[in-house]
Coordinates of C-alpha atoms and ligand atoms in Angstrom, one line a residue:
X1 CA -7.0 -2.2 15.4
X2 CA -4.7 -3.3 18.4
X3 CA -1.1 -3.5 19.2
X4 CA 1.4 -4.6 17.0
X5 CA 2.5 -8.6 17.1
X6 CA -0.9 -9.2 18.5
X7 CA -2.3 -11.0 15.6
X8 CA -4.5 -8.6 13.2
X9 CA -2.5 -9.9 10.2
X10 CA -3.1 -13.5 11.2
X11 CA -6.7 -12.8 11.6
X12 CA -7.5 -11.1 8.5
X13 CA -5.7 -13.9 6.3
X14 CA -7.4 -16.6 8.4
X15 CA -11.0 -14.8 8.0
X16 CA -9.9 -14.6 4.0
X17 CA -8.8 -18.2 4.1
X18 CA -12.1 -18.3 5.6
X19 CA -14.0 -17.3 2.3
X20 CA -11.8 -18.8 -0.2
X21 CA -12.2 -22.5 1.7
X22 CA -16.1 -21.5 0.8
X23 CA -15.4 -22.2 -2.5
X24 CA -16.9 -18.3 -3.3
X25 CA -13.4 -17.1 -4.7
X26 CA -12.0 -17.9 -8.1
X27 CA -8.3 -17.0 -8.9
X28 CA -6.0 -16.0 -6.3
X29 CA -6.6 -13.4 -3.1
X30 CA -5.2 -10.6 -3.6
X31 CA -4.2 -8.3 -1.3
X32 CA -6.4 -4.8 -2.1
X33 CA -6.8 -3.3 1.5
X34 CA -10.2 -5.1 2.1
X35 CA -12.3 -8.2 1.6
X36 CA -15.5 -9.6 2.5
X37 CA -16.8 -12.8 4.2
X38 CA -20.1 -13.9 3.0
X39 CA -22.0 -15.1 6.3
X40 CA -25.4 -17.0 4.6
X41 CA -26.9 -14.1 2.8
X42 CA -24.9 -11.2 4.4
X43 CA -21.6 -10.4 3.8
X44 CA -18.9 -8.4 6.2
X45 CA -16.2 -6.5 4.7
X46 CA -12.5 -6.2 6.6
X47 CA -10.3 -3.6 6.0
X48 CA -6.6 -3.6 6.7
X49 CA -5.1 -0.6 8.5
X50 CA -4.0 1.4 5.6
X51 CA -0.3 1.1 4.8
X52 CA -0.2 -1.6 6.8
X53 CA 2.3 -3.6 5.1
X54 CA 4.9 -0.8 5.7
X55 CA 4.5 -1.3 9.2
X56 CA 5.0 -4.6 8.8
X57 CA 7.8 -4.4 6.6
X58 CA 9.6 -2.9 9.7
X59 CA 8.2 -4.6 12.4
X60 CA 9.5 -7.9 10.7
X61 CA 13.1 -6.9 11.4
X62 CA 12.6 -8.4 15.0
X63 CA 9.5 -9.9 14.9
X64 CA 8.4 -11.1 18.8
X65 CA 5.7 -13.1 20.1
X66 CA 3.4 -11.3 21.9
X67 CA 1.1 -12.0 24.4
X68 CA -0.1 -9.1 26.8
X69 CA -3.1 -8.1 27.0
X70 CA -4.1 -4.4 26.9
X71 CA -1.2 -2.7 25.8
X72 CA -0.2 1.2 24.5
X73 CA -1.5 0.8 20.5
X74 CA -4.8 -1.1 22.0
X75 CA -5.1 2.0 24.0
X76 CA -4.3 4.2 21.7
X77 CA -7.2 2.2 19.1
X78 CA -9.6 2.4 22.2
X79 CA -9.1 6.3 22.4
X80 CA -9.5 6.4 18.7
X81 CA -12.6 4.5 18.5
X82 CA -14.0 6.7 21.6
X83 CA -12.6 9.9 19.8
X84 CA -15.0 8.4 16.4
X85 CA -18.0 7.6 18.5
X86 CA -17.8 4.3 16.8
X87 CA -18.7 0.4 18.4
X88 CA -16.4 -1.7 18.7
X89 CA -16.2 -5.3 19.9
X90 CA -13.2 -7.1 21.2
X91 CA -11.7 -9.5 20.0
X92 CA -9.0 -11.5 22.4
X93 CA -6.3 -13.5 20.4
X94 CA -4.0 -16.1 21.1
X95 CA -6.2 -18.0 23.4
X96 CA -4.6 -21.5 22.2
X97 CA -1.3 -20.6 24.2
X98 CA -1.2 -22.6 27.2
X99 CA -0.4 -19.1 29.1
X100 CA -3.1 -17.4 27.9
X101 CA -5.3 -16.2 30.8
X102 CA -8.5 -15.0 28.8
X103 CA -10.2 -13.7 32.3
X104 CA -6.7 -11.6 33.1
X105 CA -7.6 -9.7 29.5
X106 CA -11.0 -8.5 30.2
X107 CA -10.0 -7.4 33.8
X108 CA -7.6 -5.1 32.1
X109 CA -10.4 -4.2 29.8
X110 CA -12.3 -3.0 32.8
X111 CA -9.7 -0.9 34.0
X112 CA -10.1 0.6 30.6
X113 CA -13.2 1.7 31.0
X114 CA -14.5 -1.0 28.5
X115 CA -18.0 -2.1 29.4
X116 CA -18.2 -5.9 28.4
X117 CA -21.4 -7.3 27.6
X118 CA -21.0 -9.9 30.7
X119 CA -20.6 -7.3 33.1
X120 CA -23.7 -5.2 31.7
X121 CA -22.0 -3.6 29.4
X122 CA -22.8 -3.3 25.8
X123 CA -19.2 -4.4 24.6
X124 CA -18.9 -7.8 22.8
X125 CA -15.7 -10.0 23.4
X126 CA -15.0 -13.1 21.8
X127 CA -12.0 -14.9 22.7
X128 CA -10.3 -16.7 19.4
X129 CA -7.2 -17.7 18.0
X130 CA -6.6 -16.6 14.8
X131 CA -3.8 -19.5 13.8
X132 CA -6.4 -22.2 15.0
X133 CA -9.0 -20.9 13.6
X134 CA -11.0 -20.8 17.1
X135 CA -14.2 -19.0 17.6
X136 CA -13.9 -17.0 14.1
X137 CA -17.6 -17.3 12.8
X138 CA -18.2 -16.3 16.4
X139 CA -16.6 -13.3 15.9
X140 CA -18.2 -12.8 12.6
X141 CA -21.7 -13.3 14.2
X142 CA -21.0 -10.7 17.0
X143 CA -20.0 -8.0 14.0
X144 CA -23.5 -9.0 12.4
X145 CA -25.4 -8.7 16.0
X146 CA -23.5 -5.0 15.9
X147 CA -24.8 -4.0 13.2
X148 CA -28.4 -5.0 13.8
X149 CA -28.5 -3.6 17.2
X150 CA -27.3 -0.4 15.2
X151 CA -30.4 -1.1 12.1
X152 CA -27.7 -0.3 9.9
X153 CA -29.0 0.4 6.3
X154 CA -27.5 1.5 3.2
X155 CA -29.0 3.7 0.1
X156 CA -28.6 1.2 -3.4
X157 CA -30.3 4.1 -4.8
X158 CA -29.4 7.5 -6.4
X159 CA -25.8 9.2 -6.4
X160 CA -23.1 6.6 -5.8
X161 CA -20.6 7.7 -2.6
X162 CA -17.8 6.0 -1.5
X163 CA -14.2 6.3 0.3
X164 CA -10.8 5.6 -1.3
X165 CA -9.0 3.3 0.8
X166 CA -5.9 2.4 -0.9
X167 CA -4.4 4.4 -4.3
X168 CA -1.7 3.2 -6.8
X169 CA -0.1 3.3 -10.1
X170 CA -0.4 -0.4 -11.2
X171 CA 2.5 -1.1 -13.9
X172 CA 0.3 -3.1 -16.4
X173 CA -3.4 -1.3 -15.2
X174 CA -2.4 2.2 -14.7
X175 CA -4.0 4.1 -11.9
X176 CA -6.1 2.4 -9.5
X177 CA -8.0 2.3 -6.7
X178 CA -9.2 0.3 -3.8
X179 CA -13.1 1.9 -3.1
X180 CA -15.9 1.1 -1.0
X181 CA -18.7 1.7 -1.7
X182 CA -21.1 3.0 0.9
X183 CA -24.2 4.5 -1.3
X184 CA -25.3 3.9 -4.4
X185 CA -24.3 1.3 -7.2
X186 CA -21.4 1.8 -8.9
X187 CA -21.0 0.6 -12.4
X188 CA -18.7 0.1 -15.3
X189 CA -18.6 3.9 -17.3
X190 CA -20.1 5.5 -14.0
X191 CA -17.8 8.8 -13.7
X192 CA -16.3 9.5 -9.9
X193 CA -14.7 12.0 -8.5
X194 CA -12.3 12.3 -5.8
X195 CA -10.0 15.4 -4.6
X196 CA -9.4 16.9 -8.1
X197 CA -9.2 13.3 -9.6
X198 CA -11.5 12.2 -11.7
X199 CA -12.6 8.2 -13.5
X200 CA -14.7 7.2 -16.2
X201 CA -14.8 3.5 -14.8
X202 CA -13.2 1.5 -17.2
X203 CA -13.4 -1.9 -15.0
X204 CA -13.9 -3.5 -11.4
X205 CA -12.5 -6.2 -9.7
X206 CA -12.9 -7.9 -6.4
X207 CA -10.3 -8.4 -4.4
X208 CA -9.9 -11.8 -5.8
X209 CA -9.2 -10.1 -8.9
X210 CA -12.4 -11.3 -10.3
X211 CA -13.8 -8.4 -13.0
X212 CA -17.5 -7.0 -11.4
X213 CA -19.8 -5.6 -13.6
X214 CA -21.6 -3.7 -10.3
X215 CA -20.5 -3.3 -6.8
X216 CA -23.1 -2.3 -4.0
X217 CA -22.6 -0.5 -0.8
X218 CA -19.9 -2.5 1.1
X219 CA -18.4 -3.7 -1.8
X220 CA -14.4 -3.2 -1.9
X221 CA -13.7 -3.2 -5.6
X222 CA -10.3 -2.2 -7.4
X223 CA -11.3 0.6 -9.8
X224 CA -9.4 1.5 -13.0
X225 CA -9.8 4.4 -15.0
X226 CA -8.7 7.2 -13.5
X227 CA -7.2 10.3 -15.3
X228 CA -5.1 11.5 -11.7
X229 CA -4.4 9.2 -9.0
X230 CA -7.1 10.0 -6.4
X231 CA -5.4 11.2 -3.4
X232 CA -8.3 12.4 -1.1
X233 CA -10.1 10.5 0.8
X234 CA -13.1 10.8 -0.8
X235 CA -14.9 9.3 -4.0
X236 CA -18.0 10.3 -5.9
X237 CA -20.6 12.9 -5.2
X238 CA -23.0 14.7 -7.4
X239 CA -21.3 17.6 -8.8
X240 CA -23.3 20.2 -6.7
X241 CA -22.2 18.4 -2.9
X242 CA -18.5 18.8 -4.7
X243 CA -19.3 22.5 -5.0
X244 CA -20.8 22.6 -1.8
X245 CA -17.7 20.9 -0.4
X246 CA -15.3 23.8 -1.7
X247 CA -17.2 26.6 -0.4
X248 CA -15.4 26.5 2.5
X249 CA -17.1 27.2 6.0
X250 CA -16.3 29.9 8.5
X251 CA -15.4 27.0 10.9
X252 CA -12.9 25.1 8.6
X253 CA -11.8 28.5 7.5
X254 CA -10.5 29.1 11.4
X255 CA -9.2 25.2 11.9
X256 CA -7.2 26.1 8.4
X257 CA -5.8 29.6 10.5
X258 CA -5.5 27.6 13.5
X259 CA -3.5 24.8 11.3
X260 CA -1.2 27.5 9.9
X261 CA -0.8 29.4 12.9
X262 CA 0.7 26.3 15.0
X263 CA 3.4 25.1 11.6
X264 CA 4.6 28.8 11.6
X265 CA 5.1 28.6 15.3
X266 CA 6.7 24.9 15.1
X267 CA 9.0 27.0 12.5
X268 CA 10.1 29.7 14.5
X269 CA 11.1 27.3 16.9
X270 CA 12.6 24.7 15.4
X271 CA 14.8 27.7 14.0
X272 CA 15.3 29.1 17.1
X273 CA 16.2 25.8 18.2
X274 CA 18.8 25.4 15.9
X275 CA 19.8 29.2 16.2
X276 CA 21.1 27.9 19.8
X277 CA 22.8 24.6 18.9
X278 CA 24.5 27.0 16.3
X279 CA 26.5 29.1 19.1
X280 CA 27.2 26.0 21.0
X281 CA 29.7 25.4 17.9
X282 CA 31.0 23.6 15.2
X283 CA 31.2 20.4 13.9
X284 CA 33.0 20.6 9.9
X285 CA 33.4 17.9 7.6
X286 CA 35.7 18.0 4.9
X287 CA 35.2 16.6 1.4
X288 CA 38.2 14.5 0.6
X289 CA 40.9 16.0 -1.0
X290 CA 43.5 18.7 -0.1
X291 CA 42.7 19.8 3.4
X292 CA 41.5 23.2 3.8
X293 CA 41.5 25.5 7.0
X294 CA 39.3 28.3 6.5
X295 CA 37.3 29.8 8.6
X296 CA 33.8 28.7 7.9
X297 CA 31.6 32.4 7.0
X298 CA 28.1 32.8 7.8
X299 CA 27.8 34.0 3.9
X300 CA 28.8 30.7 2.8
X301 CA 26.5 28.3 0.5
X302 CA 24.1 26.4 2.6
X303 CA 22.3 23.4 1.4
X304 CA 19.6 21.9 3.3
X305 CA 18.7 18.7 3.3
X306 CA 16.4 16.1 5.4
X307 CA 17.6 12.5 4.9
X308 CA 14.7 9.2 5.0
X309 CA 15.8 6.2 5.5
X310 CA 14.2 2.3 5.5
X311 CA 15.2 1.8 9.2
X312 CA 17.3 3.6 12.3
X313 CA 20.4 1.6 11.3
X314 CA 20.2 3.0 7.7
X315 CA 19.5 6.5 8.5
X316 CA 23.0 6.4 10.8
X317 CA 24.7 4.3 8.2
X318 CA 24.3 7.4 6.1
X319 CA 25.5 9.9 8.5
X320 CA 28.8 7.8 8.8
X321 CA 29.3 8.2 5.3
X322 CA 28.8 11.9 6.1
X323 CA 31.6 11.5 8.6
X324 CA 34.0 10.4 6.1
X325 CA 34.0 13.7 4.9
X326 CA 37.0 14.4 7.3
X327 CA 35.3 16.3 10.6
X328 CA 37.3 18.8 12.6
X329 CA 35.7 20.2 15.6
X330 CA 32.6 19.7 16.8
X331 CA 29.3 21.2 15.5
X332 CA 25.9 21.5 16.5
X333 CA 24.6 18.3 15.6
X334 CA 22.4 18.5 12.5
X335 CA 24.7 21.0 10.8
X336 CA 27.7 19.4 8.3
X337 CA 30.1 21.8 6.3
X338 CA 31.2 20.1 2.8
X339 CA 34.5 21.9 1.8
X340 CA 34.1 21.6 -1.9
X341 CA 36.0 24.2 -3.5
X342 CA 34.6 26.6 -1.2
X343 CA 32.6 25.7 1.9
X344 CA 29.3 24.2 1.7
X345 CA 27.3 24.5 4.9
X346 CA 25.0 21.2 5.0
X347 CA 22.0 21.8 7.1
X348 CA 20.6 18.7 8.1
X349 CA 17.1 19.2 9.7
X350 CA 15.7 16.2 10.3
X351 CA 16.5 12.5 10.2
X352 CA 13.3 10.1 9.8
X353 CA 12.5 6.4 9.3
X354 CA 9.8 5.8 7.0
X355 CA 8.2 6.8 3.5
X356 CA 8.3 10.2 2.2
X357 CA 5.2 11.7 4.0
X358 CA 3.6 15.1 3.6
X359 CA 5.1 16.4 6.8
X360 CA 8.3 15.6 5.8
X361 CA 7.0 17.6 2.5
X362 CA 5.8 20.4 4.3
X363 CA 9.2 20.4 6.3
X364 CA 11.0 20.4 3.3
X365 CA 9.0 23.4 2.1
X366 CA 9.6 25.2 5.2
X367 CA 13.2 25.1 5.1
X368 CA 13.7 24.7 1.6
X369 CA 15.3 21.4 2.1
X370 CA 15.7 19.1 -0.1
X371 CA 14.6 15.1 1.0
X372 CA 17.2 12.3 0.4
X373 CA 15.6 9.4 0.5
X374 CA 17.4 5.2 1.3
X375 CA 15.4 2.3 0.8
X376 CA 12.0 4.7 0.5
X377 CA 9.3 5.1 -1.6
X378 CA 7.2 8.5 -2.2
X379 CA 3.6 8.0 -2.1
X380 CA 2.5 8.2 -5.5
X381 CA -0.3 11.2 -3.8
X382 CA 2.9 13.2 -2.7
X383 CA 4.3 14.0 -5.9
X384 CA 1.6 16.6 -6.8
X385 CA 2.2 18.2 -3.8
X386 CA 6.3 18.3 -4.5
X387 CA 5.8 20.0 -7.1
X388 CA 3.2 22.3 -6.4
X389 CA 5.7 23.5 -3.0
X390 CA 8.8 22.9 -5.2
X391 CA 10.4 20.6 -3.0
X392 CA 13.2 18.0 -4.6
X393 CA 13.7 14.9 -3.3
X394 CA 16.4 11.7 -4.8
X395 CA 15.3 8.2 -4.0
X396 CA 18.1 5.7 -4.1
X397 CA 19.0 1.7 -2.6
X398 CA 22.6 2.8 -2.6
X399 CA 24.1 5.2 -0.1
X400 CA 27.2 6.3 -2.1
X401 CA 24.5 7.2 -4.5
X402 CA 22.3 9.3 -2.0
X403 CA 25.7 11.4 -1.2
X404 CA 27.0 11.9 -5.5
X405 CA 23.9 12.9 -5.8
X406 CA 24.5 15.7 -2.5
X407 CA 27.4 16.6 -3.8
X408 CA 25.7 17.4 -7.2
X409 CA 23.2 19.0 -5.7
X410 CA 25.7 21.5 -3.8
X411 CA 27.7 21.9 -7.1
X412 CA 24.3 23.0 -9.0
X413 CA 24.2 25.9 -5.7
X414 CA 28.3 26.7 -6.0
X415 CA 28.9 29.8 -8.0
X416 CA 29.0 29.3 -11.8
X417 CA 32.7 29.7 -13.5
Ligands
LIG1 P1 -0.1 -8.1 13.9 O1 1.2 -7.3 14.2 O2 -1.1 -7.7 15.0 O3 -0.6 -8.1 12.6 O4 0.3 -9.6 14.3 P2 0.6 -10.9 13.4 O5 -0.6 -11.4 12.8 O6 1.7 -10.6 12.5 O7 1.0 -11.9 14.5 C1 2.2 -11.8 15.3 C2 2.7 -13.2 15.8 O8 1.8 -13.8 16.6 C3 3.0 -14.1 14.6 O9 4.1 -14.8 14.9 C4 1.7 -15.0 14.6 O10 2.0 -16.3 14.1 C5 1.4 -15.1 16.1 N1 0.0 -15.3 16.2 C6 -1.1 -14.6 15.7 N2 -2.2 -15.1 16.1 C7 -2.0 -16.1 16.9 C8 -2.8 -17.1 17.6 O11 -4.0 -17.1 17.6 N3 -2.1 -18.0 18.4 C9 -0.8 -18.1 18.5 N4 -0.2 -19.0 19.2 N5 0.0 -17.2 17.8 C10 -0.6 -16.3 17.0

């Protein structure tokens, strides 16, 4: 973890170079969320921050060199890691730049609160650079000292346990899964479980895409087989810790309250919110056509509507095509009227960059919007979830397309002749 532009990507391909120059890897590395690096009989396995390529889908619109120190998303990882109770060891990048000032890093890692090992601490640094290639297998060997200080030990026997790190519907395999396994040894017809999903494994492959007749704890393997797509976190358990896990406790009974409590409270005020900008008045577009002056009435068809896009520039790119439709005076922001035929209020409640996500879901749910969608995807987990809260959503790459399909969507709510 650490801030973005700092190097993670660099370092994971240059730690998988790392293994492939070993000759261990046949075919070509593929890119399955996680990998290992065999290290004389032992072998570490990397994973990359999940959806990670999204992030750097958009980062790579202006991607910058960066080289400065401690900054907010390595604070942000250090309160994360604190939060987890988990070790960590530092890892300082970039160290071939002839302004890199190595000693200036760790002095900001004090101020953190971060105990280095050569000030007494019990916090490994190792200084690399992940494009040279500098001080890798030391920082390999640190992750190995970890976990011996720690006696980590896993169980190759009995129930097989895991995590789902990555899900996806693979054109030619069908529904996969990247897995780790962390207990256990998992094997071709084993039967897993996840969330409601279920597998009969019908094959494994590495992340070189080499087929594995067995994977044992810390293994990432690619699993296909499953009937669902697994969408929970969570893979394999005897049947009886499954049933275990749905009687729910008192405690997660009250976080659930607690959960439910806060969203209606978010929704009272984001309506009351909008309740205000409402009086503040008016902002009417007009479809084009044969201009129309009524009087827009609070009884008029309303459709709401929360609009995704790939990046800021696209999401405003869309509300200038909403512009088009002709505006008289201004409204609240976040509330469009469509004359078509009769007035169509358009309630826009929320703009966001990104994928489809389940807050935006939930959002949807809550004010029955419907999700318009530019240059997204929907995670394949989501969809369930749609249905289940009957929330629509239209995915397009073309913006004319995201508004015909608005307009039909209005039509579908006008009154039927
Ligand atoms: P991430 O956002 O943390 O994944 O960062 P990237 O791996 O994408 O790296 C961001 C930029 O820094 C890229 O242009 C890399 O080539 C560059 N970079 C990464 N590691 C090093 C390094 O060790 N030395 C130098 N000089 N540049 C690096």
């Amino acid at each position: 973890m650490g801030h973005v532009d700092h190097g993670k990507t660099s370092l994971l391909d240059a730690l998988r170079h790392t293994k492939v120059a070993e000759g261990e890897a046949g075919g070509i590395t593929q890119h399955i969320g996680a990998f290992t690096v065999k290290v004389n009989d032992r072998q570490v396995t990397f994973l990359d921050t999940p959806g990670h390529a999204a992030f750097s889908a958009l980062r790579s619109r202006g991607a910058q060199q960066r080289n400065d120190g401690v900054m907010e998303q390595t604070r942000e990882s250090l309160r994360m890691i604190k939060e987890a109770n988990a070790p960590m060891i530092v890892a300082i990048n970039k160290i071939d730049k002839h302004n890199a000032d190595v000693d200036k890093t760790k002095r900001m890692l004090l101020q953190e609160a971060i105990q280095l090992e050569e000030f007494g601490g019990d916090v490994q640094c190792v200084p690399i650079s992940a494009t040279k290639g500098t001080n890798l297998s030391q920082l390999v060997d640190a992750i190995l000292v970890q976990t011996d200080l720690m006696n980590l030990r896993s169980e190759g026997k009995g129930p097989i346990e895991g995590v789902v790190i990555e899900s996806k519907v693979d054109p030619g395999r069908g529904r996969l899964c990247t897995a780790l396994v962390e207990r256990g040894v998992l094997r071709k017809s084993s039967i897993l479980v996840a969330g409601t999903a279920w597998a009969k494994v019908r094959g494994m492959f590495d992340h070189t895409g080499n087929p594995l007749t067995k994977a044992t704890p810390s293994t990432p393997v690619e699993v296909i087989g499953w009937r669902d797509l697994p969408s929970r976190p969570k893979m394999a358990h005897q049947i009886i810790q499954l049933r275990q896990n749905m009687e729910m406790t008192e405690k997660q009974k009250q976080d659930e309250e607690v959960i439910k409590t806060k969203m209606d409270d978010y929704n009272k005020e984001y309506k009351a919110m909008l309740a205000e900008k409402r009086k503040q008045g008016r902002y009417k577009i007009r479809r084009q056509g044969p201009r129309q002056k009524e009087i827009v009435d609070d009884d008029s068809i309303r459709h709401s509507v929360i609009i995704k896009g790939d990046a800021d520039g696209s999401v405003e790119a869309i509300l200038d095509v909403l512009d088009t439709y002709d505006c008289h005076s201004p409204m609240q922001d976040g509330c469009y009227s469509l004359w078509y035929g009769s007035c169509v209020h358009l309630l826009l409640w929320a703009t966001r960059v990104g994928d489809i996500s389940e807050s935006d879901v939930k959002l949807a749910e809550a004010f029955q919007a419907c999700i318009y969608g530019f240059n997204v995807a929907i995670p394949e987990k989501l969809k369930p979830l749609c249905k289940e809260l009957k929330v629509d959503y239209l995915l397009t790459n073309i913006i004319y397309r995201m508004v015909e399909g608005m307009v039909k969507d209005i039509e579908k709510r006008l009154p039927q002749k």
